[in-house]
PDB file of C-alpha atoms and ligand atoms in Angstrom:
ATOM      1  CA  MET A 229       4.054 148.103-138.283  1.00 73.00           C
ATOM      2  CA  LYS A 230       5.892 144.837-137.736  1.00 89.00           C
ATOM      3  CA  LEU A 231       8.195 143.346-140.394  1.00 96.00           C
ATOM      4  CA  SER A 232       7.179 140.121-142.120  1.00 98.00           C
ATOM      5  CA  VAL A 233       9.678 137.541-143.338  1.00 98.00           C
ATOM      6  CA  GLU A 234       8.651 135.229-146.189  1.00 98.00           C
ATOM      7  CA  ILE A 235      10.827 132.112-146.353  1.00 98.00           C
ATOM      8  CA  ILE A 236      11.504 130.832-149.877  1.00 98.00           C
ATOM      9  CA  ASN A 237      12.857 127.353-150.575  1.00 98.00           C
ATOM     10  CA  GLN A 238      15.645 127.485-153.128  1.00 98.00           C
ATOM     11  CA  LEU A 239      17.613 124.747-154.941  1.00 97.00           C
ATOM     12  CA  SER A 240      17.669 121.488-152.933  1.00 97.00           C
ATOM     13  CA  ASP A 241      17.943 122.817-149.363  1.00 97.00           C
ATOM     14  CA  ASN A 242      18.711 126.569-149.504  1.00 98.00           C
ATOM     15  CA  TYR A 243      16.600 129.349-148.043  1.00 98.00           C
ATOM     16  CA  SER A 244      16.182 132.857-149.369  1.00 98.00           C
ATOM     17  CA  TYR A 245      14.163 135.514-147.542  1.00 98.00           C
ATOM     18  CA  VAL A 246      11.845 138.363-148.539  1.00 98.00           C
ATOM     19  CA  ILE A 247      11.355 141.034-145.876  1.00 98.00           C
ATOM     20  CA  TYR A 248       8.424 143.432-146.150  1.00 98.00           C
ATOM     21  CA  LYS A 249       5.787 145.376-144.219  1.00 97.00           C
ATOM     22  CA  ASN A 250       2.068 145.355-144.847  1.00 92.00           C
ATOM     23  CA  ASP A 251       1.845 149.163-145.053  1.00 93.00           C
ATOM     24  CA  SER A 252       4.693 149.531-147.566  1.00 96.00           C
ATOM     25  CA  ASN A 253       5.481 148.241-151.065  1.00 97.00           C
ATOM     26  CA  SER A 254       9.210 148.142-150.358  1.00 98.00           C
ATOM     27  CA  SER A 255      11.057 144.854-149.886  1.00 98.00           C
ATOM     28  CA  ILE A 256      14.456 143.326-149.141  1.00 98.00           C
ATOM     29  CA  VAL A 257      15.687 139.976-150.465  1.00 98.00           C
ATOM     30  CA  ILE A 258      18.463 138.020-148.765  1.00 98.00           C
ATOM     31  CA  ASP A 259      20.697 135.443-150.526  1.00 98.00           C
ATOM     32  CA  PRO A 260      18.708 134.820-153.730  1.00 98.00           C
ATOM     33  CA  ALA A 261      19.589 131.609-155.606  1.00 98.00           C
ATOM     34  CA  GLU A 262      16.577 131.253-157.932  1.00 98.00           C
ATOM     35  CA  ALA A 263      15.168 134.575-159.148  1.00 98.00           C
ATOM     36  CA  GLU A 264      11.944 133.311-160.729  1.00 98.00           C
ATOM     37  CA  LYS A 265      10.429 131.987-157.495  1.00 97.00           C
ATOM     38  CA  ILE A 266      11.285 135.245-155.742  1.00 98.00           C
ATOM     39  CA  ILE A 267       9.893 137.436-158.532  1.00 98.00           C
ATOM     40  CA  ASN A 268       6.607 135.475-158.420  1.00 98.00           C
ATOM     41  CA  ILE A 269       6.262 136.138-154.709  1.00 98.00           C
ATOM     42  CA  LEU A 270       7.123 139.844-155.068  1.00 98.00           C
ATOM     43  CA  ARG A 271       4.507 140.220-157.846  1.00 98.00           C
ATOM     44  CA  ARG A 272       1.858 138.336-155.900  1.00 97.00           C
ATOM     45  CA  LYS A 273       2.415 140.589-152.886  1.00 97.00           C
ATOM     46  CA  LYS A 274       2.691 143.723-155.086  1.00 97.00           C
ATOM     47  CA  LEU A 275       6.143 144.511-153.693  1.00 98.00           C
ATOM     48  CA  ASN A 276       8.979 146.424-155.288  1.00 98.00           C
ATOM     49  CA  LEU A 277      12.446 144.989-154.729  1.00 98.00           C
ATOM     50  CA  ASP A 278      14.589 147.800-153.325  1.00 98.00           C
ATOM     51  CA  TYR A 279      17.473 145.934-151.695  1.00 98.00           C
ATOM     52  CA  ILE A 280      19.375 142.667-151.993  1.00 98.00           C
ATOM     53  CA  PHE A 281      21.682 141.613-149.157  1.00 98.00           C
ATOM     54  CA  ILE A 282      24.272 138.846-149.610  1.00 98.00           C
ATOM     55  CA  THR A 283      25.799 137.024-146.631  1.00 98.00           C
ATOM     56  CA  HIS A 284      28.761 135.465-148.493  1.00 98.00           C
ATOM     57  CA  HIS A 285      30.044 134.873-152.007  1.00 98.00           C
ATOM     58  CA  HIS A 286      28.969 131.225-152.558  1.00 98.00           C
ATOM     59  CA  ASN A 287      27.013 130.646-155.737  1.00 97.00           C
ATOM     60  CA  ASP A 288      24.004 129.081-153.999  1.00 98.00           C
ATOM     61  CA  HIS A 289      23.478 132.409-152.176  1.00 98.00           C
ATOM     62  CA  THR A 290      24.037 134.726-155.158  1.00 98.00           C
ATOM     63  CA  SER A 291      23.003 132.995-158.407  1.00 98.00           C
ATOM     64  CA  GLY A 292      19.609 134.736-158.503  1.00 98.00           C
ATOM     65  CA  VAL A 293      21.039 138.263-158.355  1.00 98.00           C
ATOM     66  CA  ILE A 294      21.521 138.916-162.095  1.00 98.00           C
ATOM     67  CA  ASP A 295      17.940 138.019-163.035  1.00 98.00           C
ATOM     68  CA  LEU A 296      16.566 140.022-160.097  1.00 98.00           C
ATOM     69  CA  VAL A 297      18.506 143.074-161.329  1.00 98.00           C
ATOM     70  CA  LYS A 298      17.007 142.563-164.808  1.00 98.00           C
ATOM     71  CA  ALA A 299      13.501 142.576-163.301  1.00 98.00           C
ATOM     72  CA  TYR A 300      14.223 145.406-160.798  1.00 98.00           C
ATOM     73  CA  PRO A 301      16.991 147.567-162.359  1.00 98.00           C
ATOM     74  CA  LYS A 302      16.997 150.106-159.483  1.00 98.00           C
ATOM     75  CA  VAL A 303      17.643 147.511-156.762  1.00 98.00           C
ATOM     76  CA  LYS A 304      20.600 148.284-154.445  1.00 98.00           C
ATOM     77  CA  ILE A 305      22.871 145.320-153.729  1.00 98.00           C
ATOM     78  CA  PHE A 306      24.819 145.067-150.476  1.00 98.00           C
ATOM     79  CA  SER A 307      27.463 142.352-150.478  1.00 98.00           C
ATOM     80  CA  PRO A 308      30.694 141.667-148.562  1.00 98.00           C
ATOM     81  CA  SER A 309      32.364 140.636-151.875  1.00 98.00           C
ATOM     82  CA  LYS A 310      32.026 141.993-155.412  1.00 97.00           C
ATOM     83  CA  LEU A 311      29.711 139.985-157.675  1.00 97.00           C
ATOM     84  CA  ASP A 312      30.110 139.382-161.420  1.00 93.00           C
ATOM     85  CA  SER A 313      28.194 141.683-163.818  1.00 92.00           C
ATOM     86  CA  VAL A 314      26.364 143.777-161.188  1.00 96.00           C
ATOM     87  CA  LYS A 315      27.202 146.867-159.140  1.00 97.00           C
ATOM     88  CA  THR A 316      27.481 146.153-155.422  1.00 98.00           C
ATOM     89  CA  ASN A 317      27.802 148.272-152.274  1.00 98.00           C
ATOM     90  CA  ALA A 318      30.453 146.889-149.932  1.00 98.00           C
ATOM     91  CA  ILE A 319      29.453 145.974-146.372  1.00 98.00           C
ATOM     92  CA  SER A 320      31.720 145.083-143.466  1.00 98.00           C
ATOM     93  CA  GLU A 321      31.908 144.856-139.656  1.00 98.00           C
ATOM     94  CA  SER A 322      29.865 147.452-137.714  1.00 97.00           C
ATOM     95  CA  ASP A 323      28.261 149.059-140.775  1.00 98.00           C
ATOM     96  CA  LYS A 324      24.671 150.158-140.218  1.00 98.00           C
ATOM     97  CA  ILE A 325      22.543 150.064-143.338  1.00 98.00           C
ATOM     98  CA  ILE A 326      19.307 152.034-143.104  1.00 98.00           C
ATOM     99  CA  THR A 327      16.674 150.695-145.498  1.00 98.00           C
ATOM    100  CA  ASN A 328      13.077 151.833-146.099  1.00 96.00           C
ATOM    101  CA  LEU A 329      11.989 149.075-143.724  1.00 98.00           C
ATOM    102  CA  ASN A 330      14.597 148.621-140.993  1.00 98.00           C
ATOM    103  CA  VAL A 331      18.217 149.014-139.919  1.00 98.00           C
ATOM    104  CA  PHE A 332      20.667 146.180-140.516  1.00 98.00           C
ATOM    105  CA  LYS A 333      23.829 146.036-138.453  1.00 98.00           C
ATOM    106  CA  ILE A 334      26.616 144.106-140.196  1.00 98.00           C
ATOM    107  CA  ILE A 335      28.586 141.589-138.153  1.00 98.00           C
ATOM    108  CA  ALA A 336      31.747 140.077-139.666  1.00 98.00           C
ATOM    109  CA  ALA A 337      31.609 136.282-139.193  1.00 98.00           C
ATOM    110  CA  PRO A 338      34.508 134.617-141.072  1.00 98.00           C
ATOM    111  CA  GLY A 339      35.137 130.874-141.042  1.00 98.00           C
ATOM    112  CA  HIS A 340      32.809 129.252-143.584  1.00 98.00           C
ATOM    113  CA  THR A 341      34.176 131.871-146.011  1.00 98.00           C
ATOM    114  CA  LEU A 342      36.458 134.808-145.231  1.00 98.00           C
ATOM    115  CA  ASP A 343      33.905 137.369-146.434  1.00 98.00           C
ATOM    116  CA  HIS A 344      30.946 135.992-144.472  1.00 98.00           C
ATOM    117  CA  ILE A 345      28.756 138.532-142.660  1.00 98.00           C
ATOM    118  CA  VAL A 346      25.644 138.204-140.489  1.00 98.00           C
ATOM    119  CA  LEU A 347      22.749 140.683-140.678  1.00 98.00           C
ATOM    120  CA  SER A 348      21.274 141.773-137.372  1.00 98.00           C
ATOM    121  CA  ASP A 349      18.047 143.768-137.003  1.00 98.00           C
ATOM    122  CA  GLU A 350      17.951 144.396-133.264  1.00 97.00           C
ATOM    123  CA  GLU A 351      14.720 146.377-133.266  1.00 96.00           C
ATOM    124  CA  ASN A 352      12.821 143.488-134.879  1.00 97.00           C
ATOM    125  CA  ASN A 353      14.942 140.726-133.237  1.00 97.00           C
ATOM    126  CA  LEU A 354      15.930 139.207-136.588  1.00 98.00           C
ATOM    127  CA  LEU A 355      19.259 137.537-137.308  1.00 98.00           C
ATOM    128  CA  PHE A 356      20.158 136.354-140.822  1.00 98.00           C
ATOM    129  CA  VAL A 357      23.168 134.090-140.420  1.00 98.00           C
ATOM    130  CA  GLY A 358      23.735 132.529-143.866  1.00 98.00           C
ATOM    131  CA  ASP A 359      26.024 129.512-143.490  1.00 98.00           C
ATOM    132  CA  VAL A 360      27.576 130.438-140.113  1.00 98.00           C
ATOM    133  CA  LEU A 361      24.948 128.946-137.803  1.00 98.00           C
ATOM    134  CA  PHE A 362      22.434 126.185-138.453  1.00 98.00           C
ATOM    135  CA  ARG A 363      19.896 124.714-136.045  1.00 98.00           C
ATOM    136  CA  LEU A 364      21.950 122.165-134.001  1.00 98.00           C
ATOM    137  CA  GLY A 365      25.005 122.822-136.172  1.00 98.00           C
ATOM    138  CA  CYS A 366      27.324 125.303-137.862  1.00 98.00           C
ATOM    139  CA  GLY A 367      28.748 125.814-141.346  1.00 98.00           C
ATOM    140  CA  ARG A 368      31.711 123.893-142.712  1.00 98.00           C
ATOM    141  CA  ILE A 369      35.023 125.721-142.481  1.00 98.00           C
ATOM    142  CA  PHE A 370      36.059 126.232-146.115  1.00 98.00           C
ATOM    143  CA  GLU A 371      38.209 129.385-146.101  1.00 98.00           C
ATOM    144  CA  GLY A 372      38.849 130.456-142.523  1.00 97.00           C
ATOM    145  CA  THR A 373      40.421 128.814-139.494  1.00 98.00           C
ATOM    146  CA  PHE A 374      38.697 126.875-136.715  1.00 98.00           C
ATOM    147  CA  GLU A 375      39.536 129.793-134.380  1.00 98.00           C
ATOM    148  CA  GLN A 376      37.810 132.260-136.703  1.00 98.00           C
ATOM    149  CA  MET A 377      34.675 130.129-136.952  1.00 98.00           C
ATOM    150  CA  GLN A 378      34.536 129.584-133.208  1.00 98.00           C
ATOM    151  CA  LYS A 379      34.881 133.367-132.610  1.00 98.00           C
ATOM    152  CA  SER A 380      32.181 134.133-135.178  1.00 98.00           C
ATOM    153  CA  LEU A 381      29.806 131.741-133.413  1.00 98.00           C
ATOM    154  CA  GLU A 382      30.770 133.232-130.053  1.00 98.00           C
ATOM    155  CA  LYS A 383      29.693 136.663-131.315  1.00 98.00           C
ATOM    156  CA  LEU A 384      26.277 135.188-132.118  1.00 98.00           C
ATOM    157  CA  SER A 385      26.057 133.417-128.758  1.00 98.00           C
ATOM    158  CA  ASN A 386      26.502 136.814-127.065  1.00 98.00           C
ATOM    159  CA  MET A 387      23.462 138.262-128.809  1.00 98.00           C
ATOM    160  CA  PRO A 388      20.051 138.537-127.077  1.00 98.00           C
ATOM    161  CA  ASP A 389      18.144 135.283-126.443  1.00 98.00           C
ATOM    162  CA  LYS A 390      14.956 136.588-128.041  1.00 98.00           C
ATOM    163  CA  MET A 391      16.490 136.920-131.526  1.00 98.00           C
ATOM    164  CA  LEU A 392      14.926 134.773-134.250  1.00 98.00           C
ATOM    165  CA  VAL A 393      17.565 133.065-136.394  1.00 98.00           C
ATOM    166  CA  TYR A 394      17.207 132.537-140.161  1.00 98.00           C
ATOM    167  CA  SER A 395      19.849 130.199-141.659  1.00 98.00           C
ATOM    168  CA  GLY A 396      20.887 129.609-145.259  1.00 98.00           C
ATOM    169  CA  HIS A 397      20.017 125.888-145.405  1.00 98.00           C
ATOM    170  CA  GLU A 398      17.694 123.228-143.993  1.00 98.00           C
ATOM    171  CA  TYR A 399      20.249 120.867-142.432  1.00 98.00           C
ATOM    172  CA  THR A 400      18.572 120.312-139.052  1.00 98.00           C
ATOM    173  CA  LEU A 401      17.646 116.605-139.208  1.00 98.00           C
ATOM    174  CA  ASN A 402      21.156 115.641-140.282  1.00 98.00           C
ATOM    175  CA  ASN A 403      22.621 117.845-137.536  1.00 98.00           C
ATOM    176  CA  LEU A 404      20.298 116.180-135.032  1.00 98.00           C
ATOM    177  CA  LYS A 405      21.462 112.701-136.111  1.00 98.00           C
ATOM    178  CA  PHE A 406      25.074 113.761-135.612  1.00 98.00           C
ATOM    179  CA  LEU A 407      24.457 115.086-132.089  1.00 98.00           C
ATOM    180  CA  GLU A 408      22.491 111.940-131.186  1.00 97.00           C
ATOM    181  CA  HIS A 409      25.520 109.930-132.314  1.00 97.00           C
ATOM    182  CA  ILE A 410      27.902 111.930-130.064  1.00 96.00           C
ATOM    183  CA  PHE A 411      25.561 112.578-127.106  1.00 95.00           C
ATOM    184  CA  SER A 412      23.413 109.454-126.782  1.00 92.00           C
ATOM    185  CA  ASN A 413      20.432 109.346-124.370  1.00 93.00           C
ATOM    186  CA  ASN A 414      20.561 113.074-123.745  1.00 95.00           C
ATOM    187  CA  LYS A 415      17.442 114.642-122.178  1.00 95.00           C
ATOM    188  CA  ILE A 416      18.067 118.164-123.537  1.00 96.00           C
ATOM    189  CA  LEU A 417      18.638 116.814-127.036  1.00 96.00           C
ATOM    190  CA  GLU A 418      15.463 114.705-126.790  1.00 97.00           C
ATOM    191  CA  HIS A 419      13.539 117.851-125.885  1.00 97.00           C
ATOM    192  CA  ALA A 420      15.093 119.732-128.837  1.00 97.00           C
ATOM    193  CA  LYS A 421      14.113 116.852-131.126  1.00 97.00           C
ATOM    194  CA  LYS A 422      10.466 117.154-130.026  1.00 98.00           C
ATOM    195  CA  GLU A 423      10.437 120.877-130.836  1.00 97.00           C
ATOM    196  CA  ILE A 424      12.108 120.325-134.210  1.00 98.00           C
ATOM    197  CA  THR A 425       9.686 117.534-135.150  1.00 98.00           C
ATOM    198  CA  SER A 426       6.774 119.772-134.232  1.00 97.00           C
ATOM    199  CA  ASP A 427       8.177 122.686-136.326  1.00 97.00           C
ATOM    200  CA  LEU A 428       8.764 120.394-139.319  1.00 98.00           C
ATOM    201  CA  ASN A 429       5.254 118.928-139.054  1.00 97.00           C
ATOM    202  CA  LEU A 430       3.757 122.414-138.911  1.00 97.00           C
ATOM    203  CA  THR A 431       5.622 124.194-141.724  1.00 95.00           C
ATOM    204  CA  GLY A 432       7.983 121.673-143.368  1.00 97.00           C
ATOM    205  CA  ARG A 433      10.844 123.827-142.071  1.00 98.00           C
ATOM    206  CA  SER A 434      12.857 124.087-138.856  1.00 98.00           C
ATOM    207  CA  ILE A 435      13.574 127.776-139.566  1.00 97.00           C
ATOM    208  CA  PRO A 436      13.448 130.274-137.901  1.00 98.00           C
ATOM    209  CA  PHE A 437      14.590 129.236-134.434  1.00 98.00           C
ATOM    210  CA  VAL A 438      15.025 131.105-131.164  1.00 98.00           C
ATOM    211  CA  LEU A 439      18.640 131.978-130.323  1.00 98.00           C
ATOM    212  CA  GLY A 440      18.195 131.599-126.540  1.00 98.00           C
ATOM    213  CA  LYS A 441      16.908 128.019-126.863  1.00 97.00           C
ATOM    214  CA  GLU A 442      19.671 127.202-129.332  1.00 98.00           C
ATOM    215  CA  LYS A 443      22.339 128.319-126.838  1.00 97.00           C
ATOM    216  CA  LYS A 444      21.252 125.407-124.595  1.00 96.00           C
ATOM    217  CA  CYS A 445      21.437 122.609-127.158  1.00 96.00           C
ATOM    218  CA  ASN A 446      23.925 123.589-129.889  1.00 98.00           C
ATOM    219  CA  PRO A 447      27.516 122.832-128.801  1.00 98.00           C
ATOM    220  CA  PHE A 448      28.929 124.467-131.969  1.00 98.00           C
ATOM    221  CA  LEU A 449      27.303 127.762-130.951  1.00 98.00           C
ATOM    222  CA  ASN A 450      28.014 127.409-127.240  1.00 98.00           C
ATOM    223  CA  GLN A 451      30.626 124.918-126.079  1.00 97.00           C
ATOM    224  CA  LYS A 452      29.416 125.377-122.485  1.00 95.00           C
ATOM    225  CA  CYS A 453      25.817 124.475-123.351  1.00 95.00           C
ATOM    226  CA  GLU A 454      23.846 122.402-120.846  1.00 90.00           C
ATOM    227  CA  MET A 455      23.419 119.589-123.364  1.00 92.00           C
ATOM    228  CA  ALA A 456      27.175 118.909-123.486  1.00 95.00           C
ATOM    229  CA  ALA A 457      27.967 119.354-119.763  1.00 91.00           C
ATOM    230  CA  GLU A 458      28.346 115.648-118.950  1.00 91.00           C
ATOM    231  CA  PHE A 459      30.413 114.941-122.076  1.00 93.00           C
ATOM    232  CA  ARG A 460      32.701 117.888-121.261  1.00 91.00           C
ATOM    233  CA  ASN A 461      33.212 116.681-117.672  1.00 88.00           C
ATOM    234  CA  THR A 462      34.259 113.237-118.898  1.00 92.00           C
ATOM    235  CA  ASN A 463      36.531 114.387-121.734  1.00 92.00           C
ATOM    236  CA  LYS A 464      38.212 117.484-120.204  1.00 93.00           C
ATOM    237  CA  TYR A 465      38.431 119.339-123.523  1.00 94.00           C
ATOM    238  CA  THR A 466      39.054 123.089-123.600  1.00 95.00           C
ATOM    239  CA  ASP A 467      36.339 125.052-125.432  1.00 96.00           C
ATOM    240  CA  HIS A 468      38.487 125.164-128.550  1.00 96.00           C
ATOM    241  CA  GLU A 469      39.429 121.474-128.418  1.00 96.00           C
ATOM    242  CA  PHE A 470      35.758 120.609-127.978  1.00 97.00           C
ATOM    243  CA  PHE A 471      34.663 122.815-130.891  1.00 98.00           C
ATOM    244  CA  SER A 472      37.412 121.383-133.137  1.00 97.00           C
ATOM    245  CA  TYR A 473      36.556 117.808-132.144  1.00 97.00           C
ATOM    246  CA  LEU A 474      32.897 118.335-133.062  1.00 98.00           C
ATOM    247  CA  ARG A 475      33.627 120.098-136.342  1.00 98.00           C
ATOM    248  CA  VAL A 476      36.128 117.439-137.469  1.00 98.00           C
ATOM    249  CA  GLU A 477      33.781 114.578-136.518  1.00 97.00           C
ATOM    250  CA  LYS A 478      30.864 116.266-138.285  1.00 98.00           C
ATOM    251  CA  ASP A 479      32.905 116.730-141.484  1.00 96.00           C
ATOM    252  CA  SER A 480      33.198 112.953-141.854  1.00 95.00           C
ATOM    253  CA  PHE A 481      29.752 112.020-140.439  1.00 94.00           C
TER     254      PHE A 481
HETATM  255 ZN1  LIG B 257      28.122 128.792-148.266  1.00 92.21          ZN
END
């Protein structure tokens, strides 16, 4: 039986996720910010909450945990950092966590924060990336170095094309505007814009997105992407100079 992923809007532009299967009452929640909305969905679907996974310590990815624990006292919490007032199980690079529903491989991805991890379910082609990778963008570098962030994104760019990516925020239209500003009249970007507009019209969200397509049009994820080829030829940046240029420009965009 295939896994289902329910996307839950949280706060102003955050996403939390509920993972479940139709033949099971078990569920996993990722990065809860607002417990009430999540509890309503779990009750409506008659699901028990067995696991919470946290991608990084920021409040907008963890603030729902305490109330979820009150509603589901037996829930197991997996987090790369300790959280206030609840018991957590530590997770770090290369851990494999076997749940009732799937297996999550943990990938360390520092840069946005030092503790940031990505959750990869290779059997179901699911990638939960928190604030490391966004559609047409990447997370701001708050705690790590530019090198760390670039390496974390490189790890993701080496993963299979067919993976479906679930990010922590809906930032796509702003990311698109930034790339249009840097890479004007770009055919590949125009094509990406059409797909994004169609996704937003259909569901109100640009999430999830396909990793293989993203490798062609997201220069934060892949500095050698087709979309940036002409710009790179003109400017002669190294991969790292190019990544740093984009990240610095985006910070003040
Ligand atoms: Zn964050």
